[in-house]
Every structure is written in C-alpha cells, then in structure tokens.
Amino acid sequence: MNDLFANRTMTRDGQLLLEKAQRDRIETVWDRFENQLPQCGYCEMGLSCRICVMGPCRIDPFGEGPQKGVCGADADIIVARNLGRMIAAGAASHSDHGRDLVDVLQEVAEGKATGYQIRDVEKLKRVAAEYGIVADGKDPAEIAGELAYAMQEDYGTRRKSLTLLQRAPAKRRAIWDKLNITPRGIDRETSEMMHRTHMGVDNNWQTLLLHGLRNALSDGWGGSMIATEVSDILFGTPQPAATMVNVGVLKADHVNIIVHGHNPVVSEMVLHACQSEDLLQLARENGAAGINLAGVCCTGNELLMRNGIPMAGNHLTTELVLTTGAVDMMIVDYQCIMPSLGSVAACYHTKMISTSDKARFPGMQHREFHPENAAEKAREVVKEAIENFADRGEVYIPVEPVKAIGGFSVETIVDALGGTPQPLIDALKAGTIRGAVGIVGCNNPRIRQDFGHVTLTQKLIENDILVVDTGCAAVATSKAGLKLAEAAQMAGPGLREICGALGIPPVLHMGSCVDNVRILVLASALANALGTDICDLPIAGAAPEWYSEKAVAIGAYFVASGVYTVLGPMPPITGSMNVVKLLTEGLKDEVGATFHVEPDPEKAALAMRRHIEGKRAKLGLPSLKV
Ligand code: BF8
Ligand code: SF4
C-alpha cells in the first residue's frame, strides 16, 4: 500500500478508496489540507481577531510585534473571546438541532406532521413528568403538545435554570450555582456569549471562560439533551441490535442511498420510504435487487442506534464513499457535510440532495423537508434514487463489511445490568472494572484517520476500563471490530468477565454527538447511586481526533460537569498561557475537572488510567500504581 495513503487513514477501505480517488483525479480533504500548509500560526494559537472592522488584528507571540489589537485587547482577551465564540457556535448547532425536533413534536401533537408518530409513549410520560406535566387522563398527543411548549420555554429567557439540570447530582448543581454558571436559557447563553465577545463588553478572560462553561452547559443539559430525549420519544429509545460497518455495506446489486448529517427528522422518513413495498417493487422493476440504505456520520448513528441501519463511514470517509461509484443518491441535512461533496459526486452518477432550509451546498439539488411534507418528500427523492440506478458506471466496493452491535441507550445498559446500575457499581468497587471512559468526536486530517480512537480504546479496554463512545469515534471502533461481544477477548480479565456475563462488547455505542448527553445521564446515575459527585467517579472523557466547534462545546460541558477530558488536537488557545493554565489546571479547584491535551493516544490512555486510579484511591477503592 502506498505509504501516503496508509499515513492518511488506518482503515483498509479508506486506503483503497484513496487510490481510487487518485486514479479518478478526485481531490479529497487530505489534499486540500496539504494545500493549506503551513496553516496560519497566529490563528493556531488563537491570537488573531477579526471581531470588528478596526481590525483584523493579531498579537505577536514572540513579544516583538504588537501585543494589543487596535481596540487594546491583549492576548488573553483575544484567545478567550475566540474560544467563547467556538463554544457558542457548537452549542447553537446542537441546540438548534434539538429545536427542530421539538418543532416536530409540537406538529405531531397538532396532527400536522403526518409521517411522524410517538414511538415511545412511556418515555414521553417520563420526560413530561420531569417537566412537571401531569399525564393522567391525557392522550399522548396532548402530553406531547405540553412537553413541546415546556421545552420551548427552556430555549428562551423565562426560566432561571434549565429543567433537565435536575438530573445532575445535587453537589454538581451547587457548584454551578456557586460559580454562577447555572444555564438559564438555551438560546440566552449563546446570545449572551455573542454579546460578551463584541468589542468593548467582557474584557476579563476569566469571566469570559466561565460564561463559556455556562454556554456549554446550556448545550449538554439543554439543547443536546432535548435533542436526544425528543428523538427517543419520536423514533424509539435505542435497543442493542446487530449492524454492519465500513464502505463494504454498499451493495453492487441494490439501489444505494446514503444519508449524511445529524437530524433523524429527515433520515427516519427516508428509511420509511426505503421500506415501502411499492418503492421496493419499483427498484426491482429498475433492475435492482432492492434498496440499501446506509448512513455516514451522526444521522447514520441515529439510524444505526434505533434501527440497526448499516454505517458506511465517519467524517473523513464521506467523500471516499462517493468514489465507489455505487452511491445512487446521498441525502444530507446539516452539520459536518463538506461543501466539496457536490463536486466529488459530479464525477460519478450520484445525485446529491440537500433537505434543510438552513443548509445549502454547491452541486446539490435542494428539496426542502418540513415536518408536514417530509414523508412525501422522502418518497419523491427515494424514487429518483431508484431511477438513477440505471445510470451507474463502474462500481468499486473494495472491502467486506465488519459486524458491530449498536444501540446502547442508558435505558438498555441499565436493563442489561438487571434493572439497576448496581452491578456496574459493584464491579467498579471491586476493581473488576477499573473505571469507564467516554470517547467522542470527529476525524481530523491532522491525525491518521481512526488511529487516535482505536489505539486509545484498545489501551483502555486492555486495562479493564469500559469504553462508551459516540459520533465518529463510535464509527471508528466499529470499523475496527471492537463492537462485538468477541472483542472482549482483547479486554483485560475483569472487563472480559463482565462482558462475557452480560453478553456485551467492551466498547458500547451510545449514539450520535448529541447523544453524549446519555453519558452525562449515566454518570449522574452512578454518582447519585454512590451519593457523590460526577467529579469523584473513576471516569474520564476523550476527543482524540476532534475538529468541530461542537466538540469544543462538548468538551466544555464534560469538564463543567466534572469529567476530566483529554483532547487530541490542541485547541487554538496557546497564545494565552493564562487561558491554557486555567483550562488545564485552574478549573480543578472550580469544577473538579480539567482539560488535558495529549495527541499521542498511548500517552492519553496512560494519563486517563492515572486519573482513574487516583479517583479510586480517593473513594477508598482498591487502586493500582500506574
Ligand atoms: O456531530 S463526531 S465529525 S459527524 S462533529 Fe461531525 Fe465530529 Fe463526526 Fe457528528 Ni460530532
Ligand atoms: Fe482588533 Fe479589537 Fe476589533 Fe478584535 S475587536 S479586530 S482586537 S480592534
């Protein structure tokens, strides 16, 4: 194998498709990354500012050039403002996704969203009760209407604190109150961050960063949590199910449709259309054996979690999957969809369809989906995909798919444990399992694709640490075969024994990126059962290959919730040692957790093991010297 391709990705399908892309003269994300090198050092350090038009400004990191922007902002202010705006963008992305689901819930209640229904009435009632809604004597539509209204209030300015914060341990909420970072409204905190970072508002880097935590918490315990809960209510709470992963899930003799993006509002309707008998019949009439729906990225994870739909790849695979020539249509909603995709597709027969009013892309046809027309639109585009099957050229599907198990919601994990988290707590106490780590986030062309996720995961499970993962990290470990019950053979003796007894893999797929909140809920359940706070638990978080502003918001709400979090790529903050020190050391005294940056996944595993053993010792549990 060409070394260049082997250095770009550890995945076999990726390497073979990079060769194919080269043959087909397709430019990929890696080529464009190399074209950008060397990237701007000021921007990498967070030292450039273009917030206003007296600028753009930059601070000289060597102390020889300017140390202040035109307005007088120094390195600390500029770095903190830039980071704050990254958090705001990430929180806004997740939370606006959540809002779209609440809109569907409301339209279901009003009988307008005809293709949708409430699949998990029990969960609807449980979540409604948390919002203080009395369900007795009401039908699900009525409860859904009241819940949608109450959730919309969480977005606004009418509350002093978000409703679902009640799920956090009391000690954690007390910390947020003491620091004055309890989020009040989901949109409010993002809006306030944009205000604070306008020229001439908050020029104290500490208070800016504290508001960054509040903004991130409004995502983790607000927008993202609402997104996950309403998705479960509308589409069903995930249950463990077998699936297949990597580009080999494409089928040469089927109509292949790929969904890409994040919101199940579109992909669930596409799935429904792909399963309808008349469209299956049409596919057969057009010479195909059937319709094969697969996902990439997080909307793929949503379908995988609830329906066992196969997953063709994660972030850096999204261009390569098109180079197979086997994709008859890619349907996208929003987030993490590279604007290059349309031009890649143009070299093949693939039809590209965008569906969201707020997400447009070059080289794609726009078919706007709304809750009232989504079922009908989905049928229309699936029909077009079927008609496109006959236009296929050469097809290259270079690998066989790998099996995986997905679908581990908190509800199913607790069920697998016999209805209570106690067996997990007992195993942690005894040291059979040393601790648990949540691995989340993206791919990034700075890092060999999947290498960070897979290496870190392997090192952790070898050392009896249970791994739960989401997003593109979850796809990486699925491709590497770590999401099978047999993968327990790669785990240490304690974790292997527990996995064997429960019939679960050592790495549990907990969903998409908004589903990181499932990890918060699980951590809260463990902390509550132990009568302690999240920051006292032998747990950690990691984002070994992150790229996105959403990942910054996730990292910040993990840390603000008390979870020590290790990042692979360095965020753009090194221009201010004050900011670096606060995030990597100072926050420990404030929220009981910090960030740590370690690009080498083996060293990251070591740091996490040390952290976990340290927490065990503090809890009086048997601990190891690492
Ligand atoms: O929300 S892990 S590359 S697809 S940002 Fe994007 Fe990152 Fe993938 Fe999902 Ni999350
Ligand atoms: Fe320059 Fe200040 Fe304007 Fe930023 S806000 S661009 S540092 S003048």
GROMACS .gro file of C-alpha atoms in nm, residues 173-550:
model
  378
  173ARG     CA    1  -2.574   2.180   4.082
  174ALA     CA    2  -2.445   2.350   4.395
  175ILE     CA    3  -2.108   2.405   4.223
  176TRP     CA    4  -2.278   2.560   3.921
  177ASP     CA    5  -2.484   2.788   4.145
  178LYS     CA    6  -2.179   2.893   4.345
  179LEU     CA    7  -1.988   2.981   4.029
  180ASN     CA    8  -2.296   3.148   3.883
  181ILE     CA    9  -2.278   2.928   3.573
  182THR     CA   10  -2.617   2.756   3.601
  183PRO     CA   11  -2.756   2.791   3.248
  184ARG     CA   12  -3.082   2.988   3.237
  185GLY     CA   13  -3.198   2.960   2.878
  186ILE     CA   14  -3.051   2.764   2.588
  187ASP     CA   15  -3.060   3.045   2.336
  188ARG     CA   16  -2.993   3.303   2.605
  189GLU     CA   17  -2.646   3.171   2.690
  190THR     CA   18  -2.537   3.158   2.327
  191SER     CA   19  -2.678   3.503   2.266
  192GLU     CA   20  -2.504   3.634   2.576
  193MET     CA   21  -2.174   3.484   2.458
  194MET     CA   22  -2.204   3.671   2.128
  195HIS     CA   23  -2.280   3.987   2.325
  196ARG     CA   24  -1.996   3.946   2.573
  197THR     CA   25  -1.748   3.891   2.290
  198HIS     CA   26  -1.849   4.201   2.095
  199MET     CA   27  -1.583   4.472   2.112
  200GLY     CA   28  -1.595   4.652   2.441
  201VAL     CA   29  -1.806   4.418   2.653
  202ASP     CA   30  -1.649   4.139   2.862
  203ASN     CA   31  -1.276   4.205   2.870
  204ASN     CA   32  -1.198   3.976   3.161
  205TRP     CA   33  -1.069   3.646   3.029
  206GLN     CA   34  -1.176   3.456   3.342
  207THR     CA   35  -1.539   3.569   3.334
  208LEU     CA   36  -1.548   3.506   2.958
  209LEU     CA   37  -1.432   3.149   3.011
  210LEU     CA   38  -1.677   3.095   3.297
  211HIS     CA   39  -1.957   3.209   3.071
  212GLY     CA   40  -1.816   2.965   2.815
  213LEU     CA   41  -1.883   2.686   3.064
  214ARG     CA   42  -2.237   2.814   3.124
  215ASN     CA   43  -2.294   2.830   2.748
  216ALA     CA   44  -2.162   2.475   2.707
  217LEU     CA   45  -2.383   2.351   2.993
  218SER     CA   46  -2.683   2.501   2.815
  219ASP     CA   47  -2.598   2.260   2.532
  220GLY     CA   48  -2.517   1.948   2.735
  221TRP     CA   49  -2.802   1.970   2.984
  222GLY     CA   50  -3.027   2.167   2.748
  223GLY     CA   51  -3.025   2.163   2.368
  224SER     CA   52  -2.847   1.832   2.316
  225MET     CA   53  -3.036   1.663   2.597
  226ILE     CA   54  -3.365   1.778   2.449
  227ALA     CA   55  -3.249   1.656   2.105
  228THR     CA   56  -3.178   1.307   2.238
  229GLU     CA   57  -3.490   1.278   2.453
  230VAL     CA   58  -3.728   1.400   2.182
  231SER     CA   59  -3.559   1.176   1.923
  232ASP     CA   60  -3.620   0.877   2.151
  233ILE     CA   61  -3.982   0.983   2.205
  234LEU     CA   62  -4.047   1.023   1.831
  235PHE     CA   63  -3.836   0.742   1.689
  236GLY     CA   64  -3.794   0.499   1.977
  237THR     CA   65  -3.537   0.454   2.252
  238PRO     CA   66  -3.241   0.255   2.114
  239GLN     CA   67  -3.207  -0.114   2.189
  240PRO     CA   68  -2.897  -0.323   2.115
  241ALA     CA   69  -2.907  -0.451   1.757
  242ALA     CA   70  -2.660  -0.606   1.514
  243THR     CA   71  -2.540  -0.399   1.222
  244MET     CA   72  -2.257  -0.373   0.967
  245VAL     CA   73  -1.997  -0.102   0.912
  246ASN     CA   74  -1.748   0.037   0.658
  247VAL     CA   75  -1.781   0.103   0.285
  248GLY     CA   76  -1.846  -0.267   0.229
  249VAL     CA   77  -2.205  -0.211   0.344
  250LEU     CA   78  -2.279  -0.079  -0.007
  251LYS     CA   79  -2.434  -0.343  -0.232
  252ALA     CA   80  -2.347  -0.360  -0.601
  253ASP     CA   81  -2.687  -0.502  -0.698
  254HIS     CA   82  -2.901  -0.268  -0.486
  255VAL     CA   83  -3.002   0.094  -0.512
  256ASN     CA   84  -2.767   0.252  -0.257
  257ILE     CA   85  -2.884   0.559  -0.070
  258ILE     CA   86  -2.660   0.730   0.185
  259VAL     CA   87  -2.795   0.967   0.449
  260HIS     CA   88  -2.549   1.221   0.590
  261GLY     CA   89  -2.581   1.487   0.857
  262HIS     CA   90  -2.729   1.482   1.204
  263ASN     CA   91  -3.101   1.513   1.244
  264PRO     CA   92  -3.313   1.195   1.235
  265VAL     CA   93  -3.610   1.408   1.128
  266VAL     CA   94  -3.506   1.356   0.764
  267SER     CA   95  -3.328   1.019   0.777
  268GLU     CA   96  -3.613   0.841   0.959
  269MET     CA   97  -3.854   0.945   0.683
  270VAL     CA   98  -3.607   0.828   0.417
  271LEU     CA   99  -3.581   0.493   0.597
  272HIS     CA  100  -3.958   0.465   0.599
  273ALA     CA  101  -3.972   0.532   0.223
  274CYS     CA  102  -3.695   0.277   0.156
  275GLN     CA  103  -3.902   0.012   0.333
  276SER     CA  104  -4.226   0.077   0.146
  277GLU     CA  105  -4.338  -0.211  -0.071
  278ASP     CA  106  -4.427  -0.006  -0.378
  279LEU     CA  107  -4.084   0.159  -0.391
  280LEU     CA  108  -3.911  -0.177  -0.337
  281GLN     CA  109  -4.115  -0.307  -0.628
  282LEU     CA  110  -4.009  -0.007  -0.837
  283ALA     CA  111  -3.645  -0.081  -0.752
  284ARG     CA  112  -3.689  -0.438  -0.878
  285GLU     CA  113  -3.855  -0.310  -1.195
  286ASN     CA  114  -3.548  -0.091  -1.248
  287GLY     CA  115  -3.318  -0.392  -1.231
  288ALA     CA  116  -3.203  -0.365  -0.868
  289ALA     CA  117  -3.232  -0.641  -0.608
  290GLY     CA  118  -3.363  -0.392  -0.353
  291ILE     CA  119  -3.294  -0.063  -0.178
  292ASN     CA  120  -2.996  -0.043   0.053
  293LEU     CA  121  -3.000   0.249   0.294
  294ALA     CA  122  -2.679   0.327   0.484
  295GLY     CA  123  -2.554   0.621   0.684
  296VAL     CA  124  -2.241   0.824   0.738
  297CYS     CA  125  -2.165   1.046   1.038
  298CYS     CA  126  -2.423   1.117   1.302
  299THR     CA  127  -2.753   1.082   1.121
  300GLY     CA  128  -2.613   0.740   1.031
  301ASN     CA  129  -2.553   0.682   1.401
  302GLU     CA  130  -2.913   0.782   1.477
  303LEU     CA  131  -3.044   0.520   1.233
  304LEU     CA  132  -2.789   0.263   1.346
  305MET     CA  133  -2.885   0.308   1.711
  306ARG     CA  134  -3.259   0.273   1.658
  307ASN     CA  135  -3.292   0.058   1.350
  308GLY     CA  136  -2.962  -0.129   1.302
  309ILE     CA  137  -2.912   0.050   0.968
  310PRO     CA  138  -2.555  -0.008   0.838
  311MET     CA  139  -2.290   0.262   0.859
  312ALA     CA  140  -2.064   0.332   0.561
  313GLY     CA  141  -1.814   0.553   0.742
  314ASN     CA  142  -1.726   0.853   0.952
  315HIS     CA  143  -1.626   1.211   0.876
  316LEU     CA  144  -1.319   1.151   0.659
  317THR     CA  145  -1.494   0.874   0.465
  318THR     CA  146  -1.775   1.096   0.341
  319GLU     CA  147  -1.601   1.191   0.016
  320LEU     CA  148  -1.446   0.849  -0.037
  321VAL     CA  149  -1.778   0.668  -0.017
  322LEU     CA  150  -1.882   0.854  -0.332
  323THR     CA  151  -1.573   0.736  -0.520
  324THR     CA  152  -1.712   0.380  -0.511
  325GLY     CA  153  -1.945   0.488  -0.791
  326ALA     CA  154  -2.206   0.277  -0.611
  327VAL     CA  155  -2.399   0.555  -0.437
  328ASP     CA  156  -2.712   0.639  -0.634
  329MET     CA  157  -2.807   0.921  -0.402
  330MET     CA  158  -2.671   1.100  -0.096
  331ILE     CA  159  -2.931   1.288   0.110
  332VAL     CA  160  -2.797   1.541   0.356
  333ASP     CA  161  -2.944   1.752   0.635
  334TYR     CA  162  -2.688   1.962   0.827
  335GLN     CA  163  -2.352   1.983   1.007
  336CYS     CA  164  -2.019   1.826   0.910
  337ILE     CA  165  -2.122   1.797   0.545
  338MET     CA  166  -1.819   1.909   0.344
  339PRO     CA  167  -1.907   2.162   0.074
  340SER     CA  168  -1.678   1.959  -0.155
  341LEU     CA  169  -1.920   1.667  -0.175
  342GLY     CA  170  -2.117   1.801  -0.470
  343SER     CA  171  -1.805   1.824  -0.687
  344VAL     CA  172  -1.694   1.471  -0.593
  345ALA     CA  173  -2.040   1.339  -0.679
  346ALA     CA  174  -2.028   1.520  -1.015
  347CYS     CA  175  -1.753   1.278  -1.127
  348TYR     CA  176  -1.994   0.987  -1.084
  349HIS     CA  177  -2.365   0.941  -1.139
  350THR     CA  178  -2.451   1.015  -0.774
  351LYS     CA  179  -2.740   1.253  -0.711
  352MET     CA  180  -2.691   1.488  -0.418
  353ILE     CA  181  -2.993   1.620  -0.231
  354SER     CA  182  -2.998   1.884   0.041
  355THR     CA  183  -3.307   1.898   0.259
  356SER     CA  184  -3.280   2.172   0.519
  357ASP     CA  185  -3.380   2.531   0.471
  358LYS     CA  186  -3.070   2.633   0.665
  359ALA     CA  187  -2.810   2.410   0.494
  360ARG     CA  188  -2.725   2.457   0.126
  361PHE     CA  189  -2.435   2.312  -0.070
  362PRO     CA  190  -2.279   2.362  -0.413
  363GLY     CA  191  -2.359   2.087  -0.658
  364MET     CA  192  -2.664   1.963  -0.471
  365GLN     CA  193  -3.032   1.978  -0.562
  366HIS     CA  194  -3.239   2.131  -0.286
  367ARG     CA  195  -3.561   1.953  -0.185
  368GLU     CA  196  -3.680   2.114   0.130
  369PHE     CA  197  -3.819   1.887   0.401
  370HIS     CA  198  -4.064   2.016   0.663
  371PRO     CA  199  -4.249   1.813   0.925
  372GLU     CA  200  -4.572   1.836   0.719
  373ASN     CA  201  -4.422   1.720   0.390
  374ALA     CA  202  -4.123   1.505   0.497
  375ALA     CA  203  -4.288   1.167   0.437
  376GLU     CA  204  -4.394   1.268   0.087
  377LYS     CA  205  -4.058   1.435   0.003
  378ALA     CA  206  -3.872   1.127   0.122
  379ARG     CA  207  -4.074   0.910  -0.118
  380GLU     CA  208  -4.005   1.151  -0.403
  381VAL     CA  209  -3.629   1.151  -0.356
  382VAL     CA  210  -3.608   0.774  -0.299
  383LYS     CA  211  -3.796   0.729  -0.627
  384GLU     CA  212  -3.537   0.949  -0.800
  385ALA     CA  213  -3.256   0.744  -0.648
  386ILE     CA  214  -3.415   0.429  -0.789
  387GLU     CA  215  -3.440   0.586  -1.132
  388ASN     CA  216  -3.074   0.685  -1.108
  389PHE     CA  217  -2.965   0.321  -1.057
  390ALA     CA  218  -2.961   0.259  -1.434
  391ASP     CA  219  -2.710   0.543  -1.486
  392ARG     CA  220  -2.437   0.381  -1.280
  393GLY     CA  221  -2.092   0.340  -1.427
  394GLU     CA  222  -1.817   0.119  -1.291
  395VAL     CA  223  -1.862   0.018  -0.927
  396TYR     CA  224  -1.579  -0.043  -0.683
  397ILE     CA  225  -1.668  -0.172  -0.336
  398PRO     CA  226  -1.326  -0.288  -0.217
  399VAL     CA  227  -1.393  -0.449   0.122
  400GLU     CA  228  -1.632  -0.674   0.311
  401PRO     CA  229  -1.825  -0.506   0.591
  402VAL     CA  230  -1.747  -0.564   0.959
  403LYS     CA  231  -2.015  -0.669   1.208
  404ALA     CA  232  -2.096  -0.449   1.507
  405ILE     CA  233  -2.356  -0.408   1.781
  406GLY     CA  234  -2.506  -0.066   1.846
  407GLY     CA  235  -2.798   0.076   2.039
  408PHE     CA  236  -2.678   0.122   2.397
  409SER     CA  237  -2.907   0.383   2.547
  410VAL     CA  238  -2.886   0.435   2.924
  411GLU     CA  239  -3.216   0.251   2.948
  412THR     CA  240  -3.076  -0.060   2.775
  413ILE     CA  241  -2.749  -0.052   2.969
  414VAL     CA  242  -2.944  -0.046   3.294
  415ASP     CA  243  -3.171  -0.324   3.161
  416ALA     CA  244  -2.867  -0.533   3.064
  417LEU     CA  245  -2.747  -0.489   3.422
  418GLY     CA  246  -3.076  -0.629   3.555
  419GLY     CA  247  -3.270  -0.304   3.604
  420THR     CA  248  -3.027  -0.110   3.824
  421PRO     CA  249  -2.674   0.029   3.785
  422GLN     CA  250  -2.576  -0.165   4.100
  423PRO     CA  251  -2.386  -0.449   3.922
  424LEU     CA  252  -2.175  -0.185   3.744
  425ILE     CA  253  -2.112  -0.009   4.075
  426ASP     CA  254  -2.020  -0.340   4.240
  427ALA     CA  255  -1.776  -0.419   3.958
  428LEU     CA  256  -1.621  -0.072   3.990
  429LYS     CA  257  -1.596  -0.108   4.367
  430ALA     CA  258  -1.435  -0.450   4.343
  431GLY     CA  259  -1.197  -0.327   4.075
  432THR     CA  260  -1.308  -0.587   3.819
  433ILE     CA  261  -1.370  -0.280   3.607
  434ARG     CA  262  -1.128   0.000   3.698
  435GLY     CA  263  -1.341   0.277   3.554
  436ALA     CA  264  -1.521   0.400   3.243
  437VAL     CA  265  -1.425   0.638   2.965
  438GLY     CA  266  -1.643   0.818   2.710
  439ILE     CA  267  -1.465   0.864   2.375
  440VAL     CA  268  -1.631   1.114   2.145
  441GLY     CA  269  -1.581   1.333   1.844
  442CYS     CA  270  -1.458   1.350   1.494
  443ASN     CA  271  -1.187   1.268   1.244
  444ASN     CA  272  -0.938   1.538   1.151
  445PRO     CA  273  -0.691   1.520   0.862
  446ARG     CA  274  -0.417   1.623   1.109
  447ILE     CA  275  -0.444   1.273   1.252
  448ARG     CA  276  -0.430   0.939   1.074
  449GLN     CA  277  -0.799   0.855   1.038
  450ASP     CA  278  -0.932   0.644   1.328
  451PHE     CA  279  -0.585   0.582   1.475
  452GLY     CA  280  -0.644   0.800   1.780
  453HIS     CA  281  -0.984   0.648   1.857
  454VAL     CA  282  -0.886   0.287   1.803
  455THR     CA  283  -0.548   0.297   1.980
  456LEU     CA  284  -0.687   0.480   2.282
  457THR     CA  285  -0.982   0.241   2.305
  458GLN     CA  286  -0.762  -0.067   2.280
  459LYS     CA  287  -0.528   0.058   2.553
  460LEU     CA  288  -0.818   0.134   2.784
  461ILE     CA  289  -1.008  -0.193   2.745
  462GLU     CA  290  -0.681  -0.389   2.784
  463ASN     CA  291  -0.662  -0.226   3.124
  464ASP     CA  292  -1.016  -0.317   3.229
  465ILE     CA  293  -1.167   0.022   3.155
  466LEU     CA  294  -1.512   0.010   2.998
  467VAL     CA  295  -1.541   0.238   2.695
  468VAL     CA  296  -1.860   0.405   2.576
  469ASP     CA  297  -1.842   0.609   2.259
  470THR     CA  298  -2.045   0.827   2.024
  471GLY     CA  299  -2.020   1.014   1.694
  472CYS     CA  300  -1.734   0.944   1.457
  473ALA     CA  301  -1.536   0.781   1.740
  474ALA     CA  302  -1.808   0.517   1.765
  475VAL     CA  303  -1.786   0.451   1.391
  476ALA     CA  304  -1.406   0.419   1.412
  477THR     CA  305  -1.414   0.148   1.678
  478SER     CA  306  -1.700  -0.028   1.499
  479LYS     CA  307  -1.490  -0.045   1.181
  480ALA     CA  308  -1.201  -0.181   1.387
  481GLY     CA  309  -1.418  -0.471   1.510
  482LEU     CA  310  -1.428  -0.356   1.872
  483LYS     CA  311  -1.807  -0.350   1.896
  484LEU     CA  312  -1.859  -0.725   1.901
  485ALA     CA  313  -1.906  -0.949   2.202
  486GLU     CA  314  -1.592  -1.138   2.082
  487ALA     CA  315  -1.388  -0.819   2.112
  488ALA     CA  316  -1.399  -0.884   2.487
  489GLN     CA  317  -1.105  -1.119   2.416
  490MET     CA  318  -0.897  -0.803   2.368
  491ALA     CA  319  -1.003  -0.670   2.708
  492GLY     CA  320  -0.834  -0.723   3.042
  493PRO     CA  321  -0.954  -1.016   3.256
  494GLY     CA  322  -1.204  -0.819   3.465
  495LEU     CA  323  -1.377  -0.642   3.180
  496ARG     CA  324  -1.370  -0.964   2.975
  497GLU     CA  325  -1.553  -1.146   3.255
  498ILE     CA  326  -1.822  -0.878   3.289
  499CYS     CA  327  -1.874  -0.856   2.912
  500GLY     CA  328  -1.899  -1.235   2.894
  501ALA     CA  329  -2.156  -1.246   3.175
  502LEU     CA  330  -2.370  -0.972   3.017
  503GLY     CA  331  -2.307  -1.066   2.652
  504ILE     CA  332  -2.197  -0.713   2.566
  505PRO     CA  333  -1.892  -0.575   2.379
  506PRO     CA  334  -1.621  -0.394   2.579
  507VAL     CA  335  -1.699  -0.078   2.380
  508LEU     CA  336  -2.060   0.038   2.387
  509HIS     CA  337  -2.203   0.251   2.106
  510MET     CA  338  -2.410   0.523   2.275
  511GLY     CA  339  -2.511   0.713   1.963
  512SER     CA  340  -2.456   1.041   1.782
  513CYS     CA  341  -2.286   1.354   1.914
  514VAL     CA  342  -2.599   1.496   2.075
  515ASP     CA  343  -2.620   1.158   2.249
  516ASN     CA  344  -2.314   1.248   2.455
  517VAL     CA  345  -2.581   1.352   2.700
  518ARG     CA  346  -2.653   0.982   2.752
  519ILE     CA  347  -2.303   0.966   2.902
  520LEU     CA  348  -2.390   1.257   3.134
  521VAL     CA  349  -2.709   1.083   3.242
  522LEU     CA  350  -2.524   0.755   3.305
  523ALA     CA  351  -2.251   0.934   3.501
  524SER     CA  352  -2.517   1.114   3.708
  525ALA     CA  353  -2.693   0.785   3.781
  526LEU     CA  354  -2.364   0.635   3.905
  527ALA     CA  355  -2.281   0.944   4.112
  528ASN     CA  356  -2.630   0.955   4.262
  529ALA     CA  357  -2.617   0.583   4.346
  530LEU     CA  358  -2.285   0.638   4.526
  531GLY     CA  359  -2.410   0.957   4.694
  532THR     CA  360  -2.126   1.154   4.538
  533ASP     CA  361  -2.050   1.396   4.256
  534ILE     CA  362  -1.953   1.319   3.894
  535CYS     CA  363  -1.601   1.457   3.953
  536ASP     CA  364  -1.539   1.192   4.221
  537LEU     CA  365  -1.610   0.897   3.991
  538PRO     CA  366  -1.332   0.690   3.827
  539ILE     CA  367  -1.433   0.811   3.482
  540ALA     CA  368  -1.290   1.031   3.206
  541GLY     CA  369  -1.371   1.167   2.862
  542ALA     CA  370  -1.166   1.196   2.543
  543ALA     CA  371  -1.188   1.352   2.198
  544PRO     CA  372  -0.877   1.212   2.025
  545GLU     CA  373  -0.947   1.339   1.671
  546TRP     CA  374  -1.183   1.633   1.721
  547TYR     CA  375  -1.220   1.909   1.462
  548SER     CA  376  -1.555   2.077   1.518
  549GLU     CA  377  -1.684   2.369   1.724
  550LYS     CA  378  -1.946   2.126   1.853
   0.00000   0.00000   0.00000
